[in-house]
């Protein structure tokens, strides 16, 4: 826990292979304890939902696809959310990509964010049947079906959702940020005495530049980004990445390299980034218009575009 300014406290820790930042402006007496609860919330979500620990609740359920498995509330809620997203996006969001990721060699958490990993993995295409998991609300029991689930596509957004909820009412404003996924409430820190400003989020250059390509107003909202800037590696000599297209069970061949979505809920912001990414430049316009999404996307040629709902949130954009 640290005092950032005379009216702000914060905390930084590592979880879910990301640096987590928590900030509270004009904190109440309960704020410090709430910030500690945010860290515990991330630990609980990671412990229950990770695919890198065979004893996690998720992996126990994956190991018994046709049997009922009682899981922790964090895992139960995340799985129900994943299924709701799968239905709402007509299958564009599909968490049944674990088999593909492991076949490509992405079977551990360390190293992949730096892009210097080489594996002997290969693409093993797999056709998905209809996904009809079963949920028992009374017992937190799940029966997932034949294809193993990976919750990393919504995991950080879901943890951020729970974290910002813990901070409700403990300050004039607050932020929870986890490796590009974030949620805020209230106005951001004061730049000058008496001058309130927005919570701002930088859109990183997906092609690797040090300077951001845009600054967005994320006040009282959540944001998430899906990008190819990180988690690229060589699998049997072929460059691959972590965004899997469920239609092909292979890394997406979309011509987009980054998508940022601002939404009321951080988990759904993360979900929509994946759906937009898979649409590519040919289909993303229709999707963001149909769903009224505030979206910002960049294609492989470096061209950036924004939906109508996003334009009012752009504070600065590189020329």
Short mmCIF file of N, CA and C in Angstrom, two decimals, residues 240-303:
data_model
loop_
_atom_site.label_atom_id
_atom_site.label_comp_id
_atom_site.label_asym_id
_atom_site.label_seq_id
_atom_site.Cartn_x
_atom_site.Cartn_y
_atom_site.Cartn_z
N UNK A 240 2.80 -17.93 -34.51
CA UNK A 240 1.41 -18.08 -34.11
C UNK A 240 1.14 -17.09 -32.98
N UNK A 241 -0.12 -16.99 -32.59
CA UNK A 241 -0.50 -16.10 -31.50
C UNK A 241 -1.67 -16.70 -30.74
N UNK A 242 -2.11 -15.98 -29.67
CA UNK A 242 -3.05 -16.54 -28.70
C UNK A 242 -4.51 -16.29 -29.01
N UNK A 243 -4.82 -15.50 -30.04
CA UNK A 243 -6.23 -15.23 -30.35
C UNK A 243 -6.71 -16.29 -31.34
N UNK A 244 -7.49 -17.22 -30.83
CA UNK A 244 -7.89 -18.39 -31.61
C UNK A 244 -9.27 -18.16 -32.22
N UNK A 245 -9.39 -18.48 -33.50
CA UNK A 245 -10.67 -18.39 -34.20
C UNK A 245 -11.42 -19.71 -34.02
N UNK A 246 -12.55 -19.71 -33.32
CA UNK A 246 -13.25 -20.98 -33.08
C UNK A 246 -13.79 -21.61 -34.35
N UNK A 247 -13.90 -20.84 -35.43
CA UNK A 247 -14.39 -21.40 -36.69
C UNK A 247 -13.34 -22.30 -37.34
N UNK A 248 -12.07 -22.07 -37.03
CA UNK A 248 -10.99 -22.85 -37.63
C UNK A 248 -10.17 -23.60 -36.59
N UNK A 249 -10.38 -23.30 -35.31
CA UNK A 249 -9.58 -23.80 -34.19
C UNK A 249 -8.09 -23.58 -34.44
N UNK A 250 -7.77 -22.43 -35.00
CA UNK A 250 -6.40 -22.03 -35.30
C UNK A 250 -6.25 -20.55 -34.99
N UNK A 251 -5.01 -20.06 -34.85
CA UNK A 251 -4.84 -18.63 -34.64
C UNK A 251 -5.54 -17.81 -35.72
N UNK A 252 -6.19 -16.74 -35.31
CA UNK A 252 -6.96 -15.93 -36.23
C UNK A 252 -6.08 -15.37 -37.35
N UNK A 253 -6.66 -15.31 -38.53
CA UNK A 253 -5.98 -14.69 -39.68
C UNK A 253 -6.58 -13.32 -39.99
N UNK A 254 -7.28 -12.74 -39.02
CA UNK A 254 -7.86 -11.41 -39.17
C UNK A 254 -6.77 -10.41 -39.56
N UNK A 255 -7.16 -9.41 -40.36
CA UNK A 255 -6.21 -8.36 -40.73
C UNK A 255 -6.12 -7.28 -39.67
N UNK A 256 -6.82 -7.43 -38.56
CA UNK A 256 -6.69 -6.49 -37.45
C UNK A 256 -5.56 -6.95 -36.53
N UNK A 257 -4.89 -5.98 -35.91
CA UNK A 257 -3.81 -6.31 -34.99
C UNK A 257 -4.11 -5.84 -33.56
N UNK A 258 -5.15 -5.01 -33.40
CA UNK A 258 -5.53 -4.57 -32.06
C UNK A 258 -6.96 -4.04 -32.09
N UNK A 259 -7.69 -4.31 -31.03
CA UNK A 259 -9.05 -3.77 -30.84
C UNK A 259 -9.19 -3.37 -29.39
N UNK A 260 -9.67 -2.15 -29.15
CA UNK A 260 -10.00 -1.68 -27.81
C UNK A 260 -11.49 -1.38 -27.75
N UNK A 261 -12.15 -1.83 -26.69
CA UNK A 261 -13.58 -1.59 -26.50
C UNK A 261 -13.78 -0.95 -25.13
N UNK A 262 -14.60 0.10 -25.10
CA UNK A 262 -15.04 0.71 -23.84
C UNK A 262 -16.49 0.31 -23.63
N UNK A 263 -16.79 -0.19 -22.43
CA UNK A 263 -18.14 -0.65 -22.11
C UNK A 263 -18.40 -0.43 -20.63
N UNK A 264 -19.63 -0.66 -20.22
CA UNK A 264 -19.97 -0.49 -18.81
C UNK A 264 -19.34 -1.57 -17.94
N UNK A 265 -19.11 -2.75 -18.50
CA UNK A 265 -18.62 -3.89 -17.74
C UNK A 265 -17.29 -4.37 -18.32
N UNK A 266 -16.24 -4.53 -17.49
CA UNK A 266 -14.94 -4.93 -18.02
C UNK A 266 -14.91 -6.32 -18.64
N UNK A 267 -15.70 -7.24 -18.11
CA UNK A 267 -15.72 -8.58 -18.70
C UNK A 267 -16.31 -8.55 -20.11
N UNK A 268 -17.40 -7.80 -20.28
CA UNK A 268 -18.00 -7.71 -21.61
C UNK A 268 -17.14 -6.88 -22.56
N UNK A 269 -16.41 -5.90 -22.04
CA UNK A 269 -15.46 -5.19 -22.90
C UNK A 269 -14.44 -6.16 -23.47
N UNK A 270 -13.95 -7.07 -22.63
CA UNK A 270 -12.98 -8.06 -23.08
C UNK A 270 -13.60 -9.03 -24.08
N UNK A 271 -14.81 -9.44 -23.82
CA UNK A 271 -15.50 -10.34 -24.74
C UNK A 271 -15.65 -9.71 -26.12
N UNK A 272 -16.08 -8.45 -26.15
CA UNK A 272 -16.32 -7.80 -27.43
C UNK A 272 -15.03 -7.53 -28.20
N UNK A 273 -13.91 -7.33 -27.49
CA UNK A 273 -12.66 -7.16 -28.24
C UNK A 273 -12.35 -8.40 -29.06
N UNK A 274 -12.60 -9.57 -28.48
CA UNK A 274 -12.33 -10.82 -29.21
C UNK A 274 -13.25 -10.95 -30.41
N UNK A 275 -14.54 -10.67 -30.21
CA UNK A 275 -15.49 -10.80 -31.31
C UNK A 275 -15.17 -9.82 -32.44
N UNK A 276 -14.82 -8.59 -32.08
CA UNK A 276 -14.47 -7.60 -33.10
C UNK A 276 -13.20 -8.01 -33.84
N UNK A 277 -12.22 -8.48 -33.10
CA UNK A 277 -10.96 -8.89 -33.71
C UNK A 277 -11.19 -9.95 -34.79
N UNK A 278 -12.01 -10.93 -34.47
CA UNK A 278 -12.24 -12.03 -35.42
C UNK A 278 -12.99 -11.57 -36.67
N UNK A 279 -13.79 -10.51 -36.56
CA UNK A 279 -14.52 -10.01 -37.72
C UNK A 279 -13.59 -9.44 -38.78
N UNK A 280 -12.45 -8.92 -38.36
CA UNK A 280 -11.56 -8.28 -39.32
C UNK A 280 -12.14 -6.97 -39.82
N UNK A 281 -11.37 -6.25 -40.62
CA UNK A 281 -11.81 -4.94 -41.10
C UNK A 281 -13.05 -5.03 -41.98
N UNK A 282 -13.28 -6.19 -42.59
CA UNK A 282 -14.44 -6.32 -43.48
C UNK A 282 -15.75 -6.39 -42.71
N UNK A 283 -15.71 -6.88 -41.47
CA UNK A 283 -16.96 -7.08 -40.76
C UNK A 283 -17.12 -6.31 -39.48
N UNK A 284 -16.05 -5.65 -39.00
CA UNK A 284 -16.12 -5.03 -37.69
C UNK A 284 -17.08 -3.85 -37.67
N UNK A 285 -17.21 -3.10 -38.77
CA UNK A 285 -18.13 -1.96 -38.80
C UNK A 285 -19.56 -2.40 -38.50
N UNK A 286 -19.98 -3.47 -39.15
CA UNK A 286 -21.36 -3.94 -38.97
C UNK A 286 -21.58 -4.40 -37.54
N UNK A 287 -20.57 -5.07 -36.95
CA UNK A 287 -20.71 -5.57 -35.58
C UNK A 287 -20.82 -4.42 -34.58
N UNK A 288 -19.93 -3.44 -34.66
CA UNK A 288 -19.96 -2.36 -33.68
C UNK A 288 -21.22 -1.51 -33.82
N UNK A 289 -21.72 -1.39 -35.04
CA UNK A 289 -22.97 -0.64 -35.22
C UNK A 289 -24.15 -1.41 -34.66
N UNK A 290 -24.18 -2.72 -34.91
CA UNK A 290 -25.30 -3.53 -34.42
C UNK A 290 -25.34 -3.57 -32.90
N UNK A 291 -24.18 -3.62 -32.27
CA UNK A 291 -24.12 -3.74 -30.81
C UNK A 291 -23.89 -2.39 -30.12
N UNK A 292 -23.82 -1.31 -30.91
CA UNK A 292 -23.58 0.04 -30.37
C UNK A 292 -22.32 0.07 -29.51
N UNK A 293 -21.24 -0.51 -30.02
CA UNK A 293 -20.00 -0.63 -29.26
C UNK A 293 -19.12 0.60 -29.46
N UNK A 294 -18.49 1.03 -28.37
CA UNK A 294 -17.43 2.04 -28.46
C UNK A 294 -16.13 1.28 -28.70
N UNK A 295 -15.70 1.24 -29.95
CA UNK A 295 -14.55 0.41 -30.33
C UNK A 295 -13.54 1.22 -31.14
N UNK A 296 -12.27 0.85 -30.98
CA UNK A 296 -11.16 1.48 -31.68
C UNK A 296 -10.28 0.35 -32.18
N UNK A 297 -10.00 0.30 -33.48
CA UNK A 297 -9.24 -0.82 -34.01
C UNK A 297 -8.16 -0.37 -34.98
N UNK A 298 -7.13 -1.22 -35.09
CA UNK A 298 -5.97 -0.94 -35.94
C UNK A 298 -5.73 -2.15 -36.82
N UNK A 299 -5.50 -1.90 -38.12
CA UNK A 299 -5.24 -3.03 -39.02
C UNK A 299 -3.74 -3.21 -39.23
N UNK A 300 -3.40 -4.24 -40.00
CA UNK A 300 -2.00 -4.60 -40.18
C UNK A 300 -1.19 -3.52 -40.89
N UNK A 301 -1.85 -2.64 -41.63
CA UNK A 301 -1.17 -1.54 -42.31
C UNK A 301 -0.99 -0.32 -41.42
N UNK A 302 -1.50 -0.40 -40.18
CA UNK A 302 -1.36 0.71 -39.25
C UNK A 302 -2.48 1.71 -39.29
N UNK A 303 -3.53 1.44 -40.05
CA UNK A 303 -4.67 2.34 -40.14
C UNK A 303 -5.58 2.14 -38.92
#
